[in-house]
Tab-separated table of N, CA and C in Angstrom:
chain	number	residue	atom	x	y	z
A	153	MET	N	1.199	-0.919	0.046
A	153	MET	CA	-0.504	0.009	-0.299
A	153	MET	C	0.362	1.373	0.243
A	154	ASN	N	0.175	1.718	-0.534
A	154	ASN	CA	0.370	3.110	-1.449
A	154	ASN	C	0.631	4.946	-0.537
A	155	LYS	N	0.621	5.712	0.664
A	155	LYS	CA	0.559	6.420	1.341
A	155	LYS	C	-0.510	6.927	1.252
A	156	GLN	N	-0.910	7.493	-0.004
A	156	GLN	CA	-2.151	8.294	-0.579
A	156	GLN	C	-3.442	6.702	-0.460
A	157	GLU	N	-2.813	5.853	-0.262
A	157	GLU	CA	-4.264	5.423	0.183
A	157	GLU	C	-4.591	4.608	1.905
A	158	ASP	N	-3.126	4.597	2.360
A	158	ASP	CA	-3.246	4.820	4.229
A	158	ASP	C	-4.462	5.876	4.661
A	159	ILE	N	-3.935	7.419	3.005
A	159	ILE	CA	-4.382	8.309	4.564
A	159	ILE	C	-6.405	8.481	4.488
A	160	TYR	N	-6.522	7.662	3.575
A	160	TYR	CA	-7.795	7.738	2.385
A	160	TYR	C	-8.642	6.832	3.204
A	161	LYS	N	-7.641	5.541	4.182
A	161	LYS	CA	-8.248	4.732	4.743
A	161	LYS	C	-9.193	5.279	6.017
A	162	ASP	N	-8.102	6.019	5.931
A	162	ASP	CA	-8.113	6.439	7.709
A	162	ASP	C	-9.356	7.716	7.861
A	163	GLU	N	-9.198	8.786	6.740
A	163	GLU	CA	-9.951	8.990	6.698
A	163	GLU	C	-11.260	8.549	6.674
A	164	PHE	N	-11.653	7.155	6.170
A	164	PHE	CA	-12.759	6.246	5.938
A	164	PHE	C	-12.913	5.833	7.739
A	165	ILE	N	-11.894	5.307	8.271
A	165	ILE	CA	-12.136	5.212	9.245
A	165	ILE	C	-12.693	6.162	10.853
A	166	LYS	N	-12.259	7.402	10.300
A	166	LYS	CA	-13.187	8.347	11.589
A	166	LYS	C	-14.416	8.631	10.183
A	167	ASN	N	-14.676	8.540	9.158
A	167	ASN	CA	-15.954	9.556	8.925
A	167	ASN	C	-18.065	8.091	10.263
A	168	LEU	N	-16.348	7.284	9.896
A	168	LEU	CA	-17.445	5.860	10.203
A	168	LEU	C	-17.344	5.627	11.554
A	169	MET	N	-16.779	5.684	12.367
A	169	MET	CA	-16.439	6.003	13.316
A	169	MET	C	-16.799	7.234	14.994
A	170	LYS	N	-16.937	8.517	13.791
A	170	LYS	CA	-17.090	10.668	14.457
A	170	LYS	C	-18.534	9.380	15.062
A	171	ASP	N	-19.759	8.415	14.389
A	171	ASP	CA	-21.298	8.951	15.000
A	171	ASP	C	-21.782	7.905	16.193
A	172	VAL	N	-20.494	6.880	16.647
A	172	VAL	CA	-20.016	5.785	17.786
A	172	VAL	C	-19.871	6.569	18.439
A	173	GLU	N	-21.002	6.111	20.032
A	173	GLU	CA	-20.901	6.575	20.642
A	173	GLU	C	-20.047	5.435	22.034
A	174	LEU	N	-18.397	5.805	22.326
A	174	LEU	CA	-18.067	5.325	23.168
A	174	LEU	C	-20.000	4.639	24.652
A	175	GLU	N	-19.127	3.202	25.521
A	175	GLU	CA	-20.132	2.617	26.387
A	175	GLU	C	-19.264	2.183	27.171
A	176	GLU	N	-19.259	2.936	28.373
A	176	GLU	CA	-19.387	2.748	29.673
A	176	GLU	C	-19.115	1.152	30.350
A	177	PRO	N	-18.547	0.873	30.791
A	177	PRO	CA	-18.612	-0.299	31.574
A	177	PRO	C	-18.756	-0.071	32.685
A	178	SER	N	-20.403	-1.109	32.972
A	178	SER	CA	-20.327	-0.928	34.624
A	178	SER	C	-19.591	-1.068	35.203
A	179	ASP	N	-20.134	-0.805	37.235
A	179	ASP	CA	-19.230	-0.336	37.426
A	179	ASP	C	-18.794	-2.271	38.415
A	180	ARG	N	-18.805	-3.231	38.364
A	180	ARG	CA	-18.794	-4.534	38.541
A	180	ARG	C	-18.361	-4.973	37.564
A	181	PHE	N	-17.881	-4.028	36.300
A	181	PHE	CA	-17.288	-4.428	35.337
A	181	PHE	C	-16.230	-5.417	35.956
A	182	THR	N	-15.183	-4.671	36.105
A	182	THR	CA	-13.515	-5.100	36.813
A	182	THR	C	-13.593	-6.611	37.580
A	183	ASN	N	-13.386	-6.213	38.586
A	183	ASN	CA	-14.039	-7.604	40.051
A	183	ASN	C	-14.743	-9.119	39.001
A	184	LYS	N	-15.891	-8.354	38.357
A	184	LYS	CA	-15.983	-10.163	37.418
A	184	LYS	C	-14.876	-10.442	36.842
A	185	VAL	N	-14.554	-9.309	36.113
A	185	VAL	CA	-13.401	-9.780	35.310
A	185	VAL	C	-11.553	-10.721	36.503
A	186	MET	N	-11.337	-9.843	37.149
A	186	MET	CA	-10.774	-10.320	37.754
A	186	MET	C	-11.314	-11.525	38.399
A	187	ASP	N	-12.088	-11.807	39.069
A	187	ASP	CA	-12.942	-13.196	39.803
A	187	ASP	C	-12.806	-14.254	38.437
A	188	ASP	N	-13.189	-13.982	37.248
A	188	ASP	CA	-13.295	-15.148	36.335
A	188	ASP	C	-11.117	-15.534	36.030
A	189	VAL	N	-10.439	-14.611	36.149
A	189	VAL	CA	-8.956	-15.079	36.457
A	189	VAL	C	-8.852	-15.544	37.350
A	190	MET	N	-8.987	-15.248	38.363
A	190	MET	CA	-8.895	-16.190	39.492
A	190	MET	C	-8.649	-17.494	40.047
A	191	GLN	N	-10.004	-17.737	39.495
A	191	GLN	CA	-11.178	-18.883	39.424
A	191	GLN	C	-10.553	-19.964	37.853
A	192	ASP	N	-10.240	-19.300	37.478
A	192	ASP	CA	-9.332	-19.899	36.497
A	192	ASP	C	-7.764	-20.841	36.685
A	193	TRP	N	-7.761	-19.804	37.585
A	193	TRP	CA	-6.379	-19.792	37.547
A	193	TRP	C	-6.180	-20.983	38.757
A	194	LEU	N	-7.476	-20.977	39.937
A	194	LEU	CA	-7.450	-21.805	41.060
A	194	LEU	C	-7.908	-22.801	40.824
A	195	ALA	N	-8.123	-23.497	39.739
A	195	ALA	CA	-8.570	-24.489	39.240
A	195	ALA	C	-6.861	-25.080	38.293
A	196	LYS	N	-7.086	-24.404	37.664
A	196	LYS	CA	-5.301	-25.265	36.893
A	196	LYS	C	-4.207	-23.774	37.994
A	197	PRO	N	-3.390	-24.524	38.902
A	197	PRO	CA	-2.433	-24.259	40.028
A	197	PRO	C	-1.562	-24.450	38.638
A	198	ILE	N	-0.887	-23.403	39.067
A	198	ILE	CA	1.040	-23.856	38.743
A	198	ILE	C	1.546	-25.036	38.910
A	199	GLU	N	2.547	-25.635	38.398
A	199	GLU	CA	2.837	-26.936	39.390
A	199	GLU	C	4.240	-26.464	39.238
A	200	VAL	N	5.192	-26.707	40.210
A	200	VAL	CA	6.781	-26.642	40.514
A	200	VAL	C	7.279	-27.464	40.523
A	201	LYS	N	8.090	-28.558	39.562
A	201	LYS	CA	9.223	-29.384	40.446
A	201	LYS	C	9.995	-28.915	41.024
A	202	GLN	N	10.148	-30.177	42.422
A	202	GLN	CA	11.834	-29.705	42.632
A	202	GLN	C	12.136	-30.628	42.443
A	203	THR	N	13.525	-29.714	42.201
A	203	THR	CA	14.800	-30.439	41.862
A	203	THR	C	16.113	-30.630	42.190
A	204	ARG	N	16.716	-32.183	42.101
A	204	ARG	CA	17.316	-32.304	43.158
A	204	ARG	C	18.288	-31.635	43.427
A	205	SER	N	19.129	-30.325	44.605
A	205	SER	CA	20.184	-29.820	44.149
A	205	SER	C	21.820	-30.237	44.356
A	206	ARG	N	22.877	-29.690	44.539
A	206	ARG	CA	23.814	-30.554	44.733
A	206	ARG	C	24.591	-31.607	45.510
A	207	LYS	N	23.753	-30.701	46.861
A	207	LYS	CA	24.117	-31.544	48.152
A	207	LYS	C	23.263	-32.605	48.115
A	208	GLN	N	22.230	-32.850	47.426
A	208	GLN	CA	21.752	-34.168	47.470
A	208	GLN	C	22.236	-35.191	46.590
A	209	TRP	N	22.229	-34.864	45.106
A	209	TRP	CA	23.315	-35.174	44.506
A	209	TRP	C	24.058	-36.034	45.054
A	210	PHE	N	25.348	-35.139	45.987
A	210	PHE	CA	26.509	-36.425	46.601
A	210	PHE	C	26.554	-36.928	47.705
A	211	GLY	N	25.388	-36.095	48.202
A	211	GLY	CA	24.502	-37.301	49.615
A	211	GLY	C	24.154	-38.713	49.135
A	212	ILE	N	22.976	-38.673	47.833
A	212	ILE	CA	23.262	-39.821	46.843
A	212	ILE	C	24.567	-41.125	47.291
A	213	ILE	N	25.654	-40.330	46.106
A	213	ILE	CA	26.620	-41.404	45.609
A	213	ILE	C	27.169	-41.358	46.321
A	214	GLY	N	27.323	-40.297	47.483
A	214	GLY	CA	28.061	-40.567	49.042
A	214	GLY	C	27.673	-42.112	49.110
A	215	VAL	N	26.429	-41.839	49.606
A	215	VAL	CA	25.595	-43.604	50.827
A	215	VAL	C	25.480	-45.296	49.667
A	216	LEU	N	25.957	-44.252	48.759
A	216	LEU	CA	26.264	-45.954	47.866
A	216	LEU	C	27.553	-46.135	47.627
A	217	VAL	N	28.517	-45.236	47.535
A	217	VAL	CA	29.710	-45.837	47.555
A	217	VAL	C	29.979	-46.214	49.456
A	218	VAL	N	29.420	-45.545	51.023
A	218	VAL	CA	29.604	-46.251	51.908
A	218	VAL	C	28.777	-47.539	51.537
A	219	LEU	N	27.988	-47.631	51.225
A	219	LEU	CA	27.041	-49.103	50.853
A	219	LEU	C	28.408	-50.407	50.464
A	220	GLY	N	28.788	-49.121	48.725
A	220	GLY	CA	29.363	-50.486	47.914
A	220	GLY	C	30.294	-50.842	49.568
A	221	LEU	N	31.324	-50.313	49.922
A	221	LEU	CA	32.785	-49.993	50.325
A	221	LEU	C	32.124	-51.036	52.005
A	222	ILE	N	31.189	-51.142	53.090
A	222	ILE	CA	30.627	-51.658	53.798
A	222	ILE	C	29.770	-53.129	53.320
A	223	LEU	N	30.118	-53.195	52.137
A	223	LEU	CA	29.536	-55.197	51.003
A	223	LEU	C	30.673	-55.378	50.632
A	224	LEU	N	31.693	-54.455	50.712
A	224	LEU	CA	33.241	-55.323	50.483
A	224	LEU	C	34.173	-55.458	51.760
A	225	GLY	N	34.294	-54.686	52.324
A	225	GLY	CA	34.808	-54.087	53.998
A	225	GLY	C	34.289	-55.435	54.767
A	226	THR	N	33.336	-55.342	54.956
A	226	THR	CA	32.551	-57.068	56.045
A	226	THR	C	32.700	-57.826	55.543
A	227	ASP	N	32.699	-57.842	54.227
A	227	ASP	CA	31.636	-58.584	52.969
A	227	ASP	C	30.541	-59.881	53.644
A	228	VAL	N	29.631	-58.617	54.338
A	228	VAL	CA	28.799	-59.387	54.695
A	228	VAL	C	27.805	-60.747	54.255
A	229	ARG	N	28.718	-60.905	52.802
A	229	ARG	CA	27.522	-61.807	52.694
A	229	ARG	C	28.263	-63.368	52.649
A	230	THR	N	29.632	-62.942	53.302
A	230	THR	CA	29.347	-64.606	54.554
A	230	THR	C	28.338	-64.667	55.456
A	231	LEU	N	28.812	-62.999	55.470
A	231	LEU	CA	28.337	-63.612	56.975
A	231	LEU	C	26.110	-63.973	57.129
A	232	VAL	N	26.441	-63.888	56.019
A	232	VAL	CA	24.373	-63.500	55.639
A	232	VAL	C	24.586	-65.169	54.823
A	233	SER	N	24.725	-65.764	54.375
A	233	SER	CA	25.294	-66.830	53.487
A	233	SER	C	25.541	-67.785	55.781
A	234	ASP	N	26.116	-68.019	55.963
A	234	ASP	CA	26.102	-68.327	57.633
A	234	ASP	C	25.186	-68.370	57.862
A	235	LEU	N	23.902	-68.032	57.543
A	235	LEU	CA	22.703	-68.010	58.828
A	235	LEU	C	22.359	-69.246	57.723
A	236	ASP	N	21.690	-70.005	58.944
A	236	ASP	CA	20.383	-70.809	57.972
A	236	ASP	C	18.666	-70.651	57.626
A	237	HIS	N	18.495	-69.317	58.001
A	237	HIS	CA	17.284	-69.100	57.603
A	237	HIS	C	17.412	-68.831	55.551
A	238	PRO	N	16.285	-69.208	54.874
A	238	PRO	CA	16.141	-69.394	53.669
A	238	PRO	C	15.922	-68.298	53.446
A	239	PHE	N	15.313	-67.277	54.128
A	239	PHE	CA	14.861	-65.417	52.652
A	239	PHE	C	16.561	-65.419	53.188
A	240	PHE	N	17.799	-65.522	54.291
A	240	PHE	CA	19.098	-64.765	54.394
A	240	PHE	C	19.088	-65.544	52.648
A	241	THR	N	19.020	-67.275	52.721
A	241	THR	CA	20.024	-67.293	51.128
A	241	THR	C	19.139	-67.377	50.246
A	242	GLN	N	17.899	-67.117	50.314
A	242	GLN	CA	18.086	-66.878	48.384
A	242	GLN	C	18.174	-64.863	48.691
A	243	LEU	N	18.695	-63.863	49.723
A	243	LEU	CA	19.176	-62.811	49.725
A	243	LEU	C	20.316	-63.057	48.853
A	244	ASP	N	21.024	-64.069	49.563
A	244	ASP	CA	22.276	-64.091	49.218
A	244	ASP	C	22.486	-64.473	47.871
A	245	LYS	N	22.065	-65.480	47.290
A	245	LYS	CA	22.206	-66.274	45.884
A	245	LYS	C	21.511	-64.611	45.088
A	246	ILE	N	20.041	-64.264	45.446
A	246	ILE	CA	19.906	-63.453	44.832
A	246	ILE	C	21.104	-61.105	43.673
A	247	PHE	N	20.988	-61.321	45.399
A	247	PHE	CA	21.562	-59.873	45.603
A	247	PHE	C	22.928	-59.658	45.932
A	248	LEU	N	23.361	-60.131	46.889
A	248	LEU	CA	24.584	-59.954	47.989
A	248	LEU	C	25.852	-60.453	46.581
A	249	THR	N	25.850	-61.813	45.901
A	249	THR	CA	26.567	-62.664	45.635
A	249	THR	C	26.728	-61.949	43.817
A	250	PRO	N	25.818	-61.649	43.686
A	250	PRO	CA	26.069	-60.529	42.505
A	250	PRO	C	26.528	-58.891	42.349
A	251	ILE	N	26.719	-58.402	43.842
A	251	ILE	CA	27.077	-56.778	44.401
A	251	ILE	C	28.486	-57.465	44.676
A	252	ASN	N	28.422	-58.059	44.694
A	252	ASN	CA	30.066	-57.630	45.953
A	252	ASN	C	31.026	-58.938	43.888
A	253	GLN	N	30.772	-59.697	43.568
A	253	GLN	CA	31.392	-60.373	42.340
A	253	GLN	C	31.168	-58.763	41.616
A	254	LEU	N	30.838	-58.267	41.626
A	254	LEU	CA	30.834	-56.137	41.009
A	254	LEU	C	31.519	-55.361	40.725
A	255	LEU	N	31.207	-55.809	42.490
A	255	LEU	CA	32.458	-54.869	42.944
A	255	LEU	C	33.889	-55.414	42.650
A	256	ASN	N	34.064	-56.752	44.016
A	256	ASN	CA	35.574	-57.006	43.258
A	256	ASN	C	35.625	-56.492	41.977
A	257	GLY	N	35.414	-56.460	40.787
A	257	GLY	CA	35.955	-56.905	39.629
A	257	GLY	C	36.466	-55.764	39.090
A	258	VAL	N	34.981	-54.931	39.903
A	258	VAL	CA	36.034	-53.423	39.657
A	258	VAL	C	37.003	-53.145	40.391
A	259	PHE	N	37.671	-53.343	41.410
A	259	PHE	CA	37.439	-53.080	42.410
A	259	PHE	C	39.706	-53.813	41.735
A	260	VAL	N	39.267	-54.155	41.200
A	260	VAL	CA	40.166	-55.736	40.240
A	260	VAL	C	40.458	-54.589	38.729
A	261	SER	N	39.884	-54.485	38.746
A	261	SER	CA	39.969	-53.353	37.092
A	261	SER	C	40.627	-51.954	36.579
A	262	LEU	N	40.258	-51.108	38.509
A	262	LEU	CA	41.036	-50.085	38.893
A	262	LEU	C	42.924	-49.819	39.933
A	263	SER	N	42.456	-51.651	40.360
A	263	SER	CA	43.521	-51.562	40.427
A	263	SER	C	45.215	-51.948	39.226
A	264	LYS	N	44.316	-51.782	38.511
A	264	LYS	CA	45.147	-52.127	37.468
A	264	LYS	C	45.293	-51.238	35.742
A	265	VAL	N	44.600	-50.161	36.517
A	265	VAL	CA	45.850	-48.553	35.346
A	265	VAL	C	46.631	-48.593	36.682
A	266	PRO	N	47.317	-47.729	35.137
A	266	PRO	CA	48.657	-47.761	34.852
A	266	PRO	C	48.296	-46.043	36.421
A	267	VAL	N	49.872	-46.016	37.244
A	267	VAL	CA	48.993	-44.934	38.032
A	267	VAL	C	49.127	-43.638	37.750
A	268	ILE	N	49.186	-43.178	36.346
A	268	ILE	CA	49.649	-42.213	35.560
A	268	ILE	C	48.416	-41.334	35.979
A	269	VAL	N	47.167	-42.420	35.624
A	269	VAL	CA	46.206	-41.927	35.272
A	269	VAL	C	45.816	-41.531	36.578
A	270	TYR	N	45.470	-42.443	37.207
A	270	TYR	CA	45.426	-41.182	38.692
A	270	TYR	C	45.893	-39.823	39.227
A	271	VAL	N	47.116	-39.937	39.199
A	271	VAL	CA	47.471	-39.140	38.837
A	271	VAL	C	46.869	-37.146	37.730
A	272	VAL	N	46.859	-37.784	36.491
A	272	VAL	CA	46.429	-36.915	36.133
A	272	VAL	C	45.177	-36.315	36.381
A	273	VAL	N	44.063	-37.489	36.209
A	273	VAL	CA	43.008	-37.727	36.991
A	273	VAL	C	43.207	-36.416	38.787
A	274	VAL	N	43.898	-36.175	39.679
A	274	VAL	CA	43.879	-36.067	40.589
A	274	VAL	C	43.761	-34.730	39.783
A	275	ALA	N	45.005	-34.538	38.847
A	275	ALA	CA	45.838	-32.735	38.941
A	275	ALA	C	44.488	-32.406	38.271
A	276	MET	N	43.410	-32.709	37.651
A	276	MET	CA	42.623	-32.293	37.164
A	276	MET	C	41.860	-31.923	37.728
A	277	ALA	N	41.744	-31.925	38.890
A	277	ALA	CA	40.210	-32.340	39.981
A	277	ALA	C	40.781	-30.979	40.168
A	278	SER	N	42.511	-31.384	41.129
A	278	SER	CA	42.625	-30.088	41.933
A	278	SER	C	42.263	-28.252	40.980
A	279	LEU	N	42.771	-28.485	39.780
A	279	LEU	CA	42.859	-27.593	38.668
A	279	LEU	C	41.577	-26.940	38.376
A	280	ALA	N	40.606	-27.576	38.322
A	280	ALA	CA	38.798	-27.957	38.130
A	280	ALA	C	38.721	-26.458	39.231
A	281	ALA	N	39.211	-27.251	41.522
A	281	ALA	CA	38.266	-26.645	41.543
A	281	ALA	C	39.267	-25.251	41.814
A	282	PHE	N	40.846	-25.048	41.978
A	282	PHE	CA	41.118	-24.133	41.935
A	282	PHE	C	40.426	-23.479	40.601
A	283	ASP	N	40.498	-23.407	39.491
A	283	ASP	CA	39.652	-22.244	39.385
A	283	ASP	C	38.287	-21.861	39.960
A	284	ARG	N	37.818	-22.756	39.993
A	284	ARG	CA	36.522	-21.775	40.679
A	284	ARG	C	36.168	-21.379	41.916
A	285	ILE	N	36.676	-22.438	42.998
A	285	ILE	CA	38.157	-21.245	43.988
A	285	ILE	C	38.320	-20.073	43.807
A	286	VAL	N	38.875	-19.173	42.475
A	286	VAL	CA	38.663	-18.520	41.754
A	286	VAL	C	37.342	-17.872	40.740
A	287	ASN	N	37.322	-18.407	40.587
A	287	ASN	CA	36.262	-17.748	39.676
A	287	ASN	C	35.217	-16.946	40.731
A	288	LYS	N	35.222	-17.429	42.038
A	288	LYS	CA	34.123	-17.531	43.129
A	288	LYS	C	35.024	-16.142	43.813
A	289	PHE	N	36.080	-16.362	43.740
A	289	PHE	CA	36.088	-14.612	44.782
A	289	PHE	C	36.253	-13.591	44.059
A	290	LEU	N	36.939	-13.682	42.395
A	290	LEU	CA	36.638	-12.721	41.845
A	290	LEU	C	35.853	-11.395	41.290
A	291	HIS	N	34.449	-12.811	41.392
A	291	HIS	CA	32.978	-12.520	40.952
A	291	HIS	C	33.149	-12.286	42.595
A	292	PHE	N	32.953	-12.200	43.440
A	292	PHE	CA	32.227	-11.578	44.861
A	292	PHE	C	32.757	-10.812	46.027
A	293	ARG	N	33.837	-10.153	44.702
A	293	ARG	CA	34.690	-9.233	44.524
A	293	ARG	C	33.700	-7.849	44.129
């Protein structure tokens, strides 16, 4: 559209609207609209999902590591297998023996890794921790 047509449309709309009178809403209009909005909001509340924080994840991982160390260190499997109750026998067959074998396999395979790998991992973790501490210190100021 060119500018000349816009001027004619504007004049046409002005001529069309000059005879129309504006109506005032009733006194309760705002209250009624706000009541409707509130009813819709109450009918469909906003759900906020709680995510696990880093501290919670570290706690969960820590508990799992401690349980793994307890299973390996105390050899719970042999203690349970000595009991003559059928429940403990099934528990040993289904749960404790596979976990014990898995953890033993993991630790045997980790013991075969060269020491330099552990040195590099510890060095990288130390650098990452140092970087994080320095960034927090710089952003704090």
